[in-house]
GROMACS .gro file of C-alpha atoms in nm:
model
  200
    1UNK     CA    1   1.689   9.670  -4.666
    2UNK     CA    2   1.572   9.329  -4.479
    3UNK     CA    3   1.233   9.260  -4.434
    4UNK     CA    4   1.253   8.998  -4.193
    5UNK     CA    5   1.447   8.949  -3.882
    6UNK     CA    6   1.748   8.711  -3.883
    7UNK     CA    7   1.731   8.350  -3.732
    8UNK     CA    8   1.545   8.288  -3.492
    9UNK     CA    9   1.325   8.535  -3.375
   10UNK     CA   10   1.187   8.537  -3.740
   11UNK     CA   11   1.140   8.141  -3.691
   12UNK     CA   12   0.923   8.227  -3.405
   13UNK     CA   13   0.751   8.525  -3.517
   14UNK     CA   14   0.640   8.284  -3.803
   15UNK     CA   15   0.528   8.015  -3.627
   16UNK     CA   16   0.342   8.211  -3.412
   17UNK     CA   17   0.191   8.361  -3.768
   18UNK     CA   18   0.098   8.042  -3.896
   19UNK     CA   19  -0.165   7.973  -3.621
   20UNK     CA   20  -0.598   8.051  -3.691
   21UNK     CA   21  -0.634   8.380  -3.557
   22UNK     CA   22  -0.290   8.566  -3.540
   23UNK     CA   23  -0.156   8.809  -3.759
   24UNK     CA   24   0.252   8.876  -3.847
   25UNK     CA   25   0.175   9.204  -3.583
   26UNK     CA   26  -0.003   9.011  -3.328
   27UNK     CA   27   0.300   8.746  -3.364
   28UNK     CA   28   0.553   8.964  -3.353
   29UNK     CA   29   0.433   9.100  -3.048
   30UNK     CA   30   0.434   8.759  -2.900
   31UNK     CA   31   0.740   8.668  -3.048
   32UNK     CA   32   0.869   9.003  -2.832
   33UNK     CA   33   0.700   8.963  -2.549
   34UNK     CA   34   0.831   8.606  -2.487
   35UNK     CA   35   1.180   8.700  -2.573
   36UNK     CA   36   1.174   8.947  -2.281
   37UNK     CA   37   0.956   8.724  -2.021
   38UNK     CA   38   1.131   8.607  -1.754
   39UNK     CA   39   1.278   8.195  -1.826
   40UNK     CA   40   1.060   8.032  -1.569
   41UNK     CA   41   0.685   8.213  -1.745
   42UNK     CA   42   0.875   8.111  -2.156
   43UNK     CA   43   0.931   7.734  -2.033
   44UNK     CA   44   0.616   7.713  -1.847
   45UNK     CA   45   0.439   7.796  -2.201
   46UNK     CA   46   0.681   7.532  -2.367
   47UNK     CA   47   0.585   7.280  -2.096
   48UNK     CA   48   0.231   7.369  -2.169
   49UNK     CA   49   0.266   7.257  -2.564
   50UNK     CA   50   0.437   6.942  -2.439
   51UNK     CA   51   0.202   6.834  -2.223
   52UNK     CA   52  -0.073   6.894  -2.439
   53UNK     CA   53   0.094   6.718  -2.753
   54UNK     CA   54   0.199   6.381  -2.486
   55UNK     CA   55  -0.114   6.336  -2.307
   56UNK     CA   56  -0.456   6.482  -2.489
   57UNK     CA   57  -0.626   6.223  -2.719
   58UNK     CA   58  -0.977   6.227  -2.906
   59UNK     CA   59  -1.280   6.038  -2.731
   60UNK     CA   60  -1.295   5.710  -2.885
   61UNK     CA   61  -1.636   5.757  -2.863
   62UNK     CA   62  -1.729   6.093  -2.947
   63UNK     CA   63  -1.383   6.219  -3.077
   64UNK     CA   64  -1.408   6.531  -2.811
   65UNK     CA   65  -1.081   6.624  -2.685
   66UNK     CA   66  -0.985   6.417  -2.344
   67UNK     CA   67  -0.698   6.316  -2.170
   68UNK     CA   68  -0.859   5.938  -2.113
   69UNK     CA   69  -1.128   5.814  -2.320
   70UNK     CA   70  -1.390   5.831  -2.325
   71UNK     CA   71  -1.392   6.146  -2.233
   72UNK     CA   72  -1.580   6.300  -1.942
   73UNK     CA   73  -1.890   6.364  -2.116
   74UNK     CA   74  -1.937   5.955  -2.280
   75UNK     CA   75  -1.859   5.834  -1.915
   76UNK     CA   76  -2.082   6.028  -1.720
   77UNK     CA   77  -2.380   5.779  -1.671
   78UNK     CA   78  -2.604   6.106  -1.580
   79UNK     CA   79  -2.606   6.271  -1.958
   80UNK     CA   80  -2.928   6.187  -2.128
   81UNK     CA   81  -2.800   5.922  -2.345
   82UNK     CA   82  -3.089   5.920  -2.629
   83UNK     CA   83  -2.991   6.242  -2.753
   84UNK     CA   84  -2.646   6.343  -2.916
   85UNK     CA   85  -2.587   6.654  -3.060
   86UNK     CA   86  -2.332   6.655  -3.377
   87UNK     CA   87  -2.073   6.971  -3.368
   88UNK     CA   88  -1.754   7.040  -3.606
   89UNK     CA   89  -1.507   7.055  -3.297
   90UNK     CA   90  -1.446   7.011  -2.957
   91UNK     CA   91  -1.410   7.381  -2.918
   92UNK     CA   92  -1.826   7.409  -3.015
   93UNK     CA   93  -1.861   7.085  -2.726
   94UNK     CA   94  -1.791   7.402  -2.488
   95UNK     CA   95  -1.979   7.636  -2.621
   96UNK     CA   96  -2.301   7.413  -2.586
   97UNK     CA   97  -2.140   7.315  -2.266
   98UNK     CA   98  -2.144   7.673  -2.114
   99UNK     CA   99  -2.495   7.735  -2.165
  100UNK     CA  100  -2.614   7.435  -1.909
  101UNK     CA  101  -2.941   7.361  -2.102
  102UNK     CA  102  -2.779   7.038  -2.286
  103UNK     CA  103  -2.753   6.709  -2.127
  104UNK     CA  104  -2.750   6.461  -2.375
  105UNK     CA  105  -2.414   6.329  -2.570
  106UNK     CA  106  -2.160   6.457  -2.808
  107UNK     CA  107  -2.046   6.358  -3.175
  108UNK     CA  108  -1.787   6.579  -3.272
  109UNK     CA  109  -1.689   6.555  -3.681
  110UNK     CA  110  -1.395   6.688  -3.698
  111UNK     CA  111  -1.475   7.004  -3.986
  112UNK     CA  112  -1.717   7.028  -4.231
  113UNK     CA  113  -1.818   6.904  -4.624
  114UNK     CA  114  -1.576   7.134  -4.831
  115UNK     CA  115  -1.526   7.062  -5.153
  116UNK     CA  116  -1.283   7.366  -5.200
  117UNK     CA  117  -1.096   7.236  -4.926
  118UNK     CA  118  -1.119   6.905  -5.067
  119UNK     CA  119  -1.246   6.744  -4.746
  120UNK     CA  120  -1.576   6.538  -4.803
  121UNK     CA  121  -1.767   6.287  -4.568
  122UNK     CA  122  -1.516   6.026  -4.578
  123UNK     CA  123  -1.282   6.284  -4.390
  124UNK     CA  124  -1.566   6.367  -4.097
  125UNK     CA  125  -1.663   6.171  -3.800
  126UNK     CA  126  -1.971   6.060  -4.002
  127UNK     CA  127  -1.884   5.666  -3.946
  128UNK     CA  128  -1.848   5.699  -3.577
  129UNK     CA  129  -2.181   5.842  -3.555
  130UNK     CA  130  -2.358   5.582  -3.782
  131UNK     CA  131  -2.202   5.315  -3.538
  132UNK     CA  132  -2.381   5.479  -3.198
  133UNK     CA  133  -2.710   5.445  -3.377
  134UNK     CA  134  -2.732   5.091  -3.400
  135UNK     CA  135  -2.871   4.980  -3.050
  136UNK     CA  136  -3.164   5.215  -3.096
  137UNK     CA  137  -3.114   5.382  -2.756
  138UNK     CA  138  -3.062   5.722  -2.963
  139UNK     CA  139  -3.414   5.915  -3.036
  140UNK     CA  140  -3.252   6.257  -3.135
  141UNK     CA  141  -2.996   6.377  -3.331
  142UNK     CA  142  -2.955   6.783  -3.316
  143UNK     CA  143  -2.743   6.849  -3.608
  144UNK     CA  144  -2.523   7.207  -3.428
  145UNK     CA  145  -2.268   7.313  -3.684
  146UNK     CA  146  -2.198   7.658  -3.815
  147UNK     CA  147  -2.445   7.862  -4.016
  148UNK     CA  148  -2.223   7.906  -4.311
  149UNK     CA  149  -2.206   7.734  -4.631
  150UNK     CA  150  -1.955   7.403  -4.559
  151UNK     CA  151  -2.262   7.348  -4.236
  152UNK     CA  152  -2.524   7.397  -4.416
  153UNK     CA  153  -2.390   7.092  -4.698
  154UNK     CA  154  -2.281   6.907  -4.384
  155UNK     CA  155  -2.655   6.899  -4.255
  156UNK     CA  156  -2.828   6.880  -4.558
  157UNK     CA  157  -2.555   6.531  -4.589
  158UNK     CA  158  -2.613   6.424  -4.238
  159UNK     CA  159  -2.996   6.471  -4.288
  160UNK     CA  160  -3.065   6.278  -4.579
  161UNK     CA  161  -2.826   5.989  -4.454
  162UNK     CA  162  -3.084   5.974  -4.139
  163UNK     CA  163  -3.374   6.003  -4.305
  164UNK     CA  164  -3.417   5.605  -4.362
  165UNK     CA  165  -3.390   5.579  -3.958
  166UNK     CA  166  -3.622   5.599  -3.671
  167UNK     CA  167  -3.388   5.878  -3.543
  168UNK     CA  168  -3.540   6.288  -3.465
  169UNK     CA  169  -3.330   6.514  -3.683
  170UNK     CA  170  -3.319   6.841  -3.548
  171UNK     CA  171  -3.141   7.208  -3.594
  172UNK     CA  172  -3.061   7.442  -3.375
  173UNK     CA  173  -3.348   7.786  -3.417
  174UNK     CA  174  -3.177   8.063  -3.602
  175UNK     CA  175  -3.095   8.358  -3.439
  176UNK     CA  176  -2.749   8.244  -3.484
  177UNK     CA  177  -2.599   8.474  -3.713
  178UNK     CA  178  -2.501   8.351  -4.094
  179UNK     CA  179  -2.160   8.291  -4.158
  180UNK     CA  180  -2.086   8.301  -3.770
  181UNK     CA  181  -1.938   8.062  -3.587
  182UNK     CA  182  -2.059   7.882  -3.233
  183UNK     CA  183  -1.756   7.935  -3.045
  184UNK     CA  184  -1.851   8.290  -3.078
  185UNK     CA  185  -2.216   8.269  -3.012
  186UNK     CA  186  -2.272   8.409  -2.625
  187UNK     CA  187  -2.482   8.123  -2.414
  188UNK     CA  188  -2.821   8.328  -2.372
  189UNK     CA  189  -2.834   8.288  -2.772
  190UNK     CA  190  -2.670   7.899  -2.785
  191UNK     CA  191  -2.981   7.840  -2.522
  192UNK     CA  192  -3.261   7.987  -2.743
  193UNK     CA  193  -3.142   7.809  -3.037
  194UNK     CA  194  -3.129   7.478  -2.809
  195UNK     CA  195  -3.455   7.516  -2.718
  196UNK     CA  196  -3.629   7.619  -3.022
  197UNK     CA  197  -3.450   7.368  -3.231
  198UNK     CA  198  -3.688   7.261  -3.544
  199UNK     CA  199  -3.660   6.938  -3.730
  200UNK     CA  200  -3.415   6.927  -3.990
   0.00000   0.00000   0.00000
């Protein structure tokens, strides 16, 4: 008895598999639902993944996603610019975004220390950062990753580094929940952890 389907409807169901968040059901519902869609809404999707593989970029400056850098965020000359808050991804730059408290900059790393995953500080956006400090226009850095384990060695990393500097360290206030991830952190509780951020 198989236990896959033949060509390529398995091809799809797997690629759809292999992406964060979607399970072989959830994929082969997908996989389904696209094979019965109507041409024009299947090749709007593929269209979609084309356009975003040909013309989004990472910030030069920040490494946020954009589709000209610097992004939006770097150019706009009304963000508060001696203050950038370090995130893991650009997904987290949105999260902060939505709760319209934060007006300062952006330095996004790219992940997080993990040893298991053998990605260290070398790997991160750590460089990038150390380069924006050296005109001495930054005052604050508010360290924003994910209260798990790989954020927590990522601050403890990025706060040592800056200790030797004139620079504010700061954390956002807990209340965010351990383990948890911003992206999934509603705005009234992204805003109370902005504002009660504590230094590092």
């Amino acid at each position: 008895m198989a236990l896959a389907y033949d060509g390529a409807i398995q091809r799809l169901i797997d690629s759809f598999a292999s992406l964060p968040g979607i399970g072989p059901k959830g994929a082969q519902r997908i996989a389904f639902y696209l094979l019965q869609a109507p041409d024009v809404e299947s090749q709007r999707l593929v269209d979609a993944i084309n356009e975003v593989k040909e013309k989004v970029r990472f910030c030069e400056v920040c490494g946020n996603v954009c589709e000209s850098s610097p992004c939006t965020i770097c150019s706009d000359p009304r963000r508060d610019h001696s203050t950038i808050c370090v995130v893991e991804e650009p997904k987290d730059v949105m999260s902060i975004e939505r709760t319209r408290e934060y007006r300062g900059l952006y330095q996004v790393l790219g992940g997080a220390i993990n040893p298991m995953a053998n990605v260290g500080p070398s790997d991160l956006n750590i460089a990038q950062l150390l380069n924006r400090l050296h005109d001495g226009e930054v005052k604050e850095i508010i360290v924003a990753l994910n209260p798990n384990i790989e954020g927590e060695a990522t601050t403890t990393y990025l706060s040592r580094l800056l200790a030797p500097l004139d620079i504010k360290v700061t954390r956002l206030a807990s209340g965010l929940p351990v383990g948890g991830d911003l992206e999934y952190a509603d705005e009234i509780t992204l805003s109370r952890a902005l504002e009660g951020r504590r230094e590092v």
